Amino acid sequence: MKIINFATSEDLPSYEFYKKFNEDDDSDYYGICKAEPKIESDEELVKLCSKILKNLKLLAETKNQDNFHNKRCNDLNYWITEQLNKNHGVKDELIINSPTYISLYTALFYIKEKEQIYNICSLDYTDTTTEEKRRRKNLYDYYENYGKLEEIFTKKDNKCKKEHYEYLAKCVDLYKKTEQFCTQGNNAPSSKCPPLFSNFGIYFPGKILSEMPCQLEVQTEAPVELAGTDEMTRKDLQAPPKEDVTVYGGESDTDSSLQSSPSMSDTLMKTSIPALGSCFFFFILYRWTPVGSIIQNRLLNRGGEINELHNNVGEELWEDTMEPLNVNSDRNGYQLAYQSI
């Protein structure tokens, strides 16, 4: 199973420097590479040659920042292998077997000799496989990033965020396997062990790189639905109903909104004007036309009939009848009889 690059987080020092290798060359190196007969016919290889020269210059300018012996030179050699694999169809585990790499290597060798530039880093021409180069890069990145990560999780009571924790877990596992492989006594193939592995005690005195240096930070998140409910409850408590609020010296928000609403004003205008017009029209008919006389006579006659009916009913309802008085020899009183309705 192939190993992938572990350091993919942008806040890691190794990633931050490594991505500079991909920046375009804005110097005259393109012309120098284009003049080399070995690669002049391959435009993409000429561009790669130009970037390599630019990166050799970068290593020369930042050599004092390389805290681990030849670490960045190893990075550049791995980057060259990665570019050949991605963009130039070189799939060989041993790139020294690739004609494309041999042409590139030869061209760069002559350029460095002729121009006398940037001999700080030697291009790789060993039997180290691509897989082994990637393994070493991940291990060296672990060395380079450890100090920065230690500063971060020390401030958090040795708690790591998920992204850093997963990265460190991969690195610790790789370190254990490398340690087991390189400590087999005389049977250990020393040529296959990373050169920096035996020097880890110099860079990290008292540190145990085979153990996780931090614990996973637990993320606590409030449920979104509950948080929304709490927010609604808080708003209900803070804002009383508008109808219960007494407004002094001014209008309520509701009244203001109604008065300031253009749509409400338009609706009132559209309904009130026709109604007023209709009332005015019927008033003219009633007041100054024969129609008004007819309506008046009928209403007056009808009113008379209604009044007469009312009087007749009233007399029947409220009329009380008194029976003739009978003198009872046994009682000295009067008896009054009422007819109920």
Short mmCIF file of C-alpha atoms in Angstrom, two decimals:
data_model
loop_
_atom_site.label_atom_id
_atom_site.label_comp_id
_atom_site.label_asym_id
_atom_site.label_seq_id
_atom_site.Cartn_x
_atom_site.Cartn_y
_atom_site.Cartn_z
CA MET A 1 0.00 0.00 0.00
CA LYS A 2 1.41 3.36 -0.98
CA ILE A 3 2.08 6.03 1.61
CA ILE A 4 0.65 9.48 1.00
CA ASN A 5 1.94 12.79 2.28
CA PHE A 6 0.85 13.33 5.87
CA ALA A 7 1.54 17.04 6.23
CA THR A 8 -1.38 18.65 4.39
CA SER A 9 -2.39 21.26 6.97
CA GLU A 10 -1.38 24.78 5.95
CA ASP A 11 -0.38 25.77 9.49
CA LEU A 12 2.45 23.20 9.54
CA PRO A 13 5.95 24.59 8.84
CA SER A 14 6.89 21.77 6.47
CA TYR A 15 3.82 22.33 4.29
CA GLU A 16 4.30 26.09 4.27
CA PHE A 17 7.83 25.79 2.88
CA TYR A 18 7.18 22.86 0.54
CA LYS A 19 4.45 24.69 -1.39
CA LYS A 20 7.01 27.36 -2.39
CA PHE A 21 8.58 24.81 -4.74
CA ASN A 22 5.45 25.06 -6.93
CA GLU A 23 5.76 28.81 -7.50
CA ASP A 24 6.56 29.83 -11.07
CA ASP A 25 10.02 30.97 -12.10
CA ASP A 26 10.10 34.65 -13.06
CA SER A 27 13.85 34.79 -13.78
CA ASP A 28 16.09 34.01 -16.75
CA TYR A 29 16.50 30.33 -15.90
CA TYR A 30 14.10 29.34 -18.67
CA GLY A 31 16.55 30.53 -21.34
CA ILE A 32 19.41 28.67 -19.68
CA CYS A 33 17.42 25.40 -19.63
CA LYS A 34 16.12 25.93 -23.17
CA ALA A 35 19.72 26.06 -24.42
CA GLU A 36 20.49 22.56 -23.16
CA PRO A 37 20.38 20.02 -26.03
CA LYS A 38 19.24 17.18 -23.78
CA ILE A 39 15.88 18.78 -22.99
CA GLU A 40 15.37 21.64 -25.50
CA SER A 41 12.78 19.69 -27.49
CA ASP A 42 10.62 18.94 -24.42
CA GLU A 43 8.91 22.18 -23.41
CA GLU A 44 7.46 20.81 -20.17
CA LEU A 45 10.84 19.46 -19.12
CA VAL A 46 12.43 22.85 -19.84
CA LYS A 47 9.87 24.48 -17.50
CA LEU A 48 10.61 21.91 -14.80
CA CYS A 49 14.35 22.54 -15.19
CA SER A 50 13.73 26.28 -14.76
CA LYS A 51 11.73 25.69 -11.55
CA ILE A 52 14.42 23.42 -10.15
CA LEU A 53 17.06 26.13 -10.63
CA LYS A 54 14.74 28.63 -8.97
CA ASN A 55 14.27 26.26 -6.02
CA LEU A 56 18.02 25.66 -5.71
CA LYS A 57 18.38 29.40 -5.34
CA LEU A 58 15.65 29.36 -2.66
CA LEU A 59 17.56 26.73 -0.68
CA ALA A 60 20.76 28.77 -0.93
CA GLU A 61 18.98 31.89 0.36
CA THR A 62 17.31 30.07 3.28
CA LYS A 63 20.08 27.66 4.28
CA ASN A 64 20.29 29.17 7.76
CA GLN A 65 16.62 28.31 8.32
CA ASP A 66 17.14 24.59 7.72
CA ASN A 67 17.21 23.24 11.26
CA PHE A 68 17.69 19.62 10.19
CA HIS A 69 20.67 18.41 8.20
CA ASN A 70 19.82 18.37 4.47
CA LYS A 71 16.10 18.19 5.26
CA ARG A 72 15.10 20.74 2.61
CA CYS A 73 17.44 19.21 0.05
CA ASN A 74 15.64 15.91 0.63
CA ASP A 75 12.36 17.77 0.16
CA LEU A 76 13.50 19.14 -3.20
CA ASN A 77 14.58 15.72 -4.46
CA TYR A 78 11.23 14.29 -3.43
CA TRP A 79 9.45 17.21 -5.13
CA ILE A 80 11.31 16.49 -8.39
CA THR A 81 10.23 12.85 -8.21
CA GLU A 82 6.64 13.93 -7.53
CA GLN A 83 6.60 16.29 -10.53
CA LEU A 84 7.97 13.62 -12.87
CA ASN A 85 5.33 11.21 -11.65
CA LYS A 86 2.40 13.64 -11.97
CA ASN A 87 3.24 15.60 -15.11
CA HIS A 88 5.76 13.62 -17.12
CA GLY A 89 4.53 10.04 -16.97
CA VAL A 90 7.47 8.69 -14.97
CA LYS A 91 6.03 5.76 -12.98
CA ASP A 92 9.27 3.95 -12.14
CA GLU A 93 9.88 3.32 -8.46
CA LEU A 94 13.54 3.94 -9.24
CA ILE A 95 13.57 7.18 -11.22
CA ILE A 96 17.20 6.61 -12.20
CA ASN A 97 15.82 3.99 -14.57
CA SER A 98 13.71 6.62 -16.37
CA PRO A 99 15.16 8.14 -19.60
CA THR A 100 13.24 11.35 -18.81
CA TYR A 101 14.94 11.75 -15.45
CA ILE A 102 18.35 10.88 -16.91
CA SER A 103 17.96 13.66 -19.51
CA LEU A 104 16.87 16.15 -16.85
CA TYR A 105 19.62 15.15 -14.45
CA THR A 106 22.28 15.44 -17.17
CA ALA A 107 21.06 18.88 -18.27
CA LEU A 108 21.06 20.19 -14.69
CA PHE A 109 24.52 18.77 -14.06
CA TYR A 110 25.97 20.69 -17.04
CA ILE A 111 24.11 23.88 -16.12
CA LYS A 112 25.43 23.82 -12.56
CA GLU A 113 28.96 23.22 -13.79
CA LYS A 114 28.78 25.95 -16.41
CA GLU A 115 26.96 28.60 -14.38
CA GLN A 116 28.61 27.78 -11.06
CA ILE A 117 25.35 28.19 -9.20
CA TYR A 118 23.71 26.74 -6.14
CA ASN A 119 25.84 23.74 -5.28
CA ILE A 120 24.19 23.65 -1.86
CA CYS A 121 22.10 20.60 -2.77
CA SER A 122 23.01 17.51 -4.77
CA LEU A 123 20.37 15.99 -7.01
CA ASP A 124 19.50 12.45 -6.10
CA TYR A 125 20.96 9.68 -8.20
CA THR A 126 20.62 6.76 -5.81
CA ASP A 127 18.62 3.57 -5.75
CA THR A 128 16.16 4.98 -3.20
CA THR A 129 12.63 4.17 -4.35
CA THR A 130 9.85 6.72 -4.64
CA GLU A 131 7.98 5.00 -1.83
CA GLU A 132 11.00 5.21 0.46
CA LYS A 133 11.49 8.89 -0.39
CA ARG A 134 7.91 9.56 0.60
CA ARG A 135 8.35 7.64 3.84
CA ARG A 136 11.43 9.67 4.70
CA LYS A 137 9.71 12.93 3.86
CA ASN A 138 6.85 12.14 6.25
CA LEU A 139 9.32 11.22 8.97
CA TYR A 140 11.41 14.36 8.46
CA ASP A 141 8.27 16.48 8.37
CA TYR A 142 7.36 14.99 11.74
CA TYR A 143 10.67 16.27 13.09
CA GLU A 144 10.16 19.70 11.57
CA ASN A 145 6.55 20.13 12.71
CA TYR A 146 6.89 18.67 16.20
CA GLY A 147 8.17 21.84 17.83
CA LYS A 148 5.38 24.02 16.39
CA LEU A 149 2.67 21.53 17.39
CA GLU A 150 4.13 21.19 20.87
CA GLU A 151 3.82 24.95 21.35
CA ILE A 152 0.16 24.76 20.35
CA PHE A 153 -1.04 21.86 22.49
CA THR A 154 1.06 22.86 25.52
CA LYS A 155 -1.04 26.04 25.75
CA LYS A 156 -4.19 23.90 25.67
CA ASP A 157 -3.31 21.55 28.52
CA ASN A 158 -1.91 18.96 26.08
CA LYS A 159 -5.11 18.89 24.01
CA CYS A 160 -4.91 18.67 20.19
CA LYS A 161 -7.56 19.64 17.71
CA LYS A 162 -8.76 16.81 15.49
CA GLU A 163 -6.68 17.74 12.43
CA HIS A 164 -3.40 17.84 14.39
CA TYR A 165 -4.26 14.74 16.41
CA GLU A 166 -4.84 12.64 13.28
CA TYR A 167 -1.60 13.92 11.74
CA LEU A 168 0.41 13.07 14.86
CA ALA A 169 -1.17 9.61 15.09
CA LYS A 170 0.07 8.79 11.57
CA CYS A 171 3.53 10.13 12.35
CA VAL A 172 3.83 8.18 15.61
CA ASP A 173 2.84 4.98 13.83
CA LEU A 174 5.42 5.63 11.08
CA TYR A 175 8.10 6.39 13.65
CA LYS A 176 7.42 3.10 15.48
CA LYS A 177 7.73 1.10 12.27
CA THR A 178 10.94 2.90 11.31
CA GLU A 179 12.34 2.36 14.78
CA GLN A 180 11.56 -1.33 14.63
CA PHE A 181 13.12 -1.61 11.17
CA CYS A 182 16.30 0.29 12.00
CA THR A 183 17.07 -1.31 15.37
CA GLN A 184 17.49 -4.91 14.30
CA GLY A 185 21.15 -5.01 15.26
CA ASN A 186 23.55 -6.21 12.61
CA ASN A 187 20.68 -7.44 10.45
CA ALA A 188 19.36 -3.93 9.92
CA PRO A 189 20.06 -2.64 6.39
CA SER A 190 21.68 0.65 7.37
CA SER A 191 21.53 1.92 3.79
CA LYS A 192 17.73 1.75 3.94
CA CYS A 193 17.39 3.66 7.21
CA PRO A 194 16.72 7.39 6.96
CA PRO A 195 19.95 9.29 7.72
CA LEU A 196 18.16 11.62 10.11
CA PHE A 197 16.59 8.82 12.14
CA SER A 198 19.68 8.15 14.25
CA ASN A 199 19.97 11.87 15.06
CA PHE A 200 16.53 12.38 16.57
CA GLY A 201 18.01 12.48 20.08
CA ILE A 202 20.05 15.54 19.10
CA TYR A 203 17.00 17.44 17.91
CA PHE A 204 14.57 16.25 20.60
CA PRO A 205 16.41 15.53 23.84
CA GLY A 206 14.16 13.88 26.38
CA LYS A 207 11.27 13.47 23.92
CA ILE A 208 9.67 10.14 23.11
CA LEU A 209 8.50 10.40 19.51
CA SER A 210 6.94 6.94 19.60
CA GLU A 211 4.20 8.16 21.95
CA MET A 212 1.30 10.50 21.32
CA PRO A 213 2.25 13.86 22.85
CA CYS A 214 -1.33 15.08 23.28
CA GLN A 215 -4.93 14.01 23.69
CA LEU A 216 -7.80 14.66 21.33
CA GLU A 217 -9.64 17.86 22.16
CA VAL A 218 -13.33 17.19 22.72
CA GLN A 219 -15.55 19.53 20.74
CA THR A 220 -18.82 20.44 22.46
CA GLU A 221 -21.55 21.81 20.27
CA ALA A 222 -25.03 22.80 21.41
CA PRO A 223 -27.86 21.25 19.35
CA VAL A 224 -29.01 23.70 16.73
CA GLU A 225 -32.69 23.01 17.37
CA LEU A 226 -32.39 23.55 21.12
CA ALA A 227 -30.36 26.68 20.61
CA GLY A 228 -33.07 28.04 18.34
CA THR A 229 -35.73 27.27 20.94
CA ASP A 230 -33.76 29.04 23.63
CA GLU A 231 -33.35 32.05 21.39
CA MET A 232 -37.10 32.22 20.75
CA THR A 233 -37.83 31.90 24.47
CA ARG A 234 -35.38 34.69 25.27
CA LYS A 235 -37.01 36.97 22.69
CA ASP A 236 -40.48 36.23 24.10
CA LEU A 237 -39.31 37.16 27.60
CA GLN A 238 -37.60 40.34 26.49
CA ALA A 239 -40.34 41.66 24.19
CA PRO A 240 -43.90 41.93 25.71
CA PRO A 241 -46.91 41.74 23.38
CA LYS A 242 -47.50 44.99 21.59
CA GLU A 243 -51.19 45.15 22.47
CA ASP A 244 -50.35 45.21 26.19
CA VAL A 245 -47.97 48.12 25.89
CA THR A 246 -49.38 51.57 26.64
CA VAL A 247 -47.90 54.27 24.43
CA TYR A 248 -47.71 57.77 25.88
CA GLY A 249 -47.46 60.88 23.81
CA GLY A 250 -47.28 59.13 20.50
CA GLU A 251 -48.55 56.41 18.26
CA SER A 252 -47.95 52.71 18.62
CA ASP A 253 -45.71 50.82 16.23
CA THR A 254 -48.74 49.15 14.72
CA ASP A 255 -50.53 52.43 14.06
CA SER A 256 -47.41 53.95 12.61
CA SER A 257 -46.88 51.05 10.32
CA LEU A 258 -50.47 51.20 9.14
CA GLN A 259 -50.33 54.93 8.51
CA SER A 260 -47.03 54.72 6.75
CA SER A 261 -48.07 51.81 4.58
CA PRO A 262 -48.56 52.95 0.98
CA SER A 263 -50.68 49.92 0.12
CA MET A 264 -53.14 50.61 2.94
CA SER A 265 -53.56 54.25 1.89
CA ASP A 266 -54.18 53.25 -1.71
CA THR A 267 -56.82 50.74 -0.65
CA LEU A 268 -58.70 53.33 1.44
CA MET A 269 -58.65 55.85 -1.38
CA LYS A 270 -59.93 53.31 -3.91
CA THR A 271 -62.89 52.26 -1.74
CA SER A 272 -63.92 55.57 -0.13
CA ILE A 273 -64.12 57.73 -3.28
CA PRO A 274 -66.68 55.51 -5.11
CA ALA A 275 -68.76 55.22 -1.91
CA LEU A 276 -68.87 59.01 -1.44
CA GLY A 277 -69.77 59.46 -5.10
CA SER A 278 -72.68 57.02 -4.80
CA CYS A 279 -74.03 58.78 -1.70
CA PHE A 280 -73.86 62.16 -3.43
CA PHE A 281 -75.69 60.79 -6.49
CA PHE A 282 -78.56 59.34 -4.45
CA PHE A 283 -78.82 62.58 -2.47
CA ILE A 284 -79.39 64.57 -5.70
CA LEU A 285 -82.03 62.07 -6.89
CA TYR A 286 -83.85 62.27 -3.60
CA ARG A 287 -83.64 66.03 -3.19
CA TRP A 288 -84.28 67.51 -6.60
CA THR A 289 -85.99 64.86 -8.75
CA PRO A 290 -89.50 63.20 -8.82
CA VAL A 291 -87.84 60.00 -7.66
CA GLY A 292 -87.29 61.59 -4.25
CA SER A 293 -91.00 62.49 -3.95
CA ILE A 294 -92.06 58.95 -4.76
CA ILE A 295 -89.66 57.49 -2.21
CA GLN A 296 -90.81 60.02 0.43
CA ASN A 297 -94.54 59.34 -0.07
CA ARG A 298 -94.13 55.59 0.10
CA LEU A 299 -91.99 55.75 3.18
CA LEU A 300 -94.47 58.16 4.90
CA ASN A 301 -97.52 56.01 4.06
CA ARG A 302 -95.71 52.91 5.17
CA GLY A 303 -94.79 54.70 8.35
CA GLY A 304 -98.40 55.57 9.05
CA GLU A 305 -99.51 51.98 8.68
CA ILE A 306 -96.78 50.83 10.97
CA ASN A 307 -97.73 53.42 13.61
CA GLU A 308 -101.40 52.40 13.46
CA LEU A 309 -100.52 48.73 13.83
CA HIS A 310 -98.31 49.55 16.76
CA ASN A 311 -101.10 51.44 18.55
CA ASN A 312 -103.63 48.60 18.08
CA VAL A 313 -101.26 45.98 19.38
CA GLY A 314 -100.31 48.17 22.32
CA GLU A 315 -103.91 48.61 23.34
CA GLU A 316 -104.53 44.86 23.29
CA LEU A 317 -101.37 44.02 25.16
CA TRP A 318 -101.63 46.55 27.90
CA GLU A 319 -105.45 46.74 28.35
CA ASP A 320 -106.51 45.34 31.72
CA THR A 321 -110.07 44.33 32.41
CA MET A 322 -111.76 44.76 35.74
CA GLU A 323 -114.55 42.47 36.73
CA PRO A 324 -117.63 43.94 38.47
CA LEU A 325 -117.18 44.37 42.12
CA ASN A 326 -119.00 41.79 44.21
CA VAL A 327 -119.73 42.48 47.80
CA ASN A 328 -118.88 39.47 49.85
CA SER A 329 -120.73 39.40 53.09
CA ASP A 330 -118.03 37.22 54.62
CA ARG A 331 -115.04 39.45 53.58
CA ASN A 332 -114.58 43.14 53.95
CA GLY A 333 -112.26 43.54 50.94
CA TYR A 334 -112.21 43.81 47.24
CA GLN A 335 -111.15 41.24 44.67
CA LEU A 336 -109.37 42.50 41.56
CA ALA A 337 -108.90 40.15 38.64
CA TYR A 338 -106.30 40.64 35.89
CA GLN A 339 -106.37 38.98 32.59
CA SER A 340 -102.93 37.70 31.73
CA ILE A 341 -101.55 37.99 28.30
#
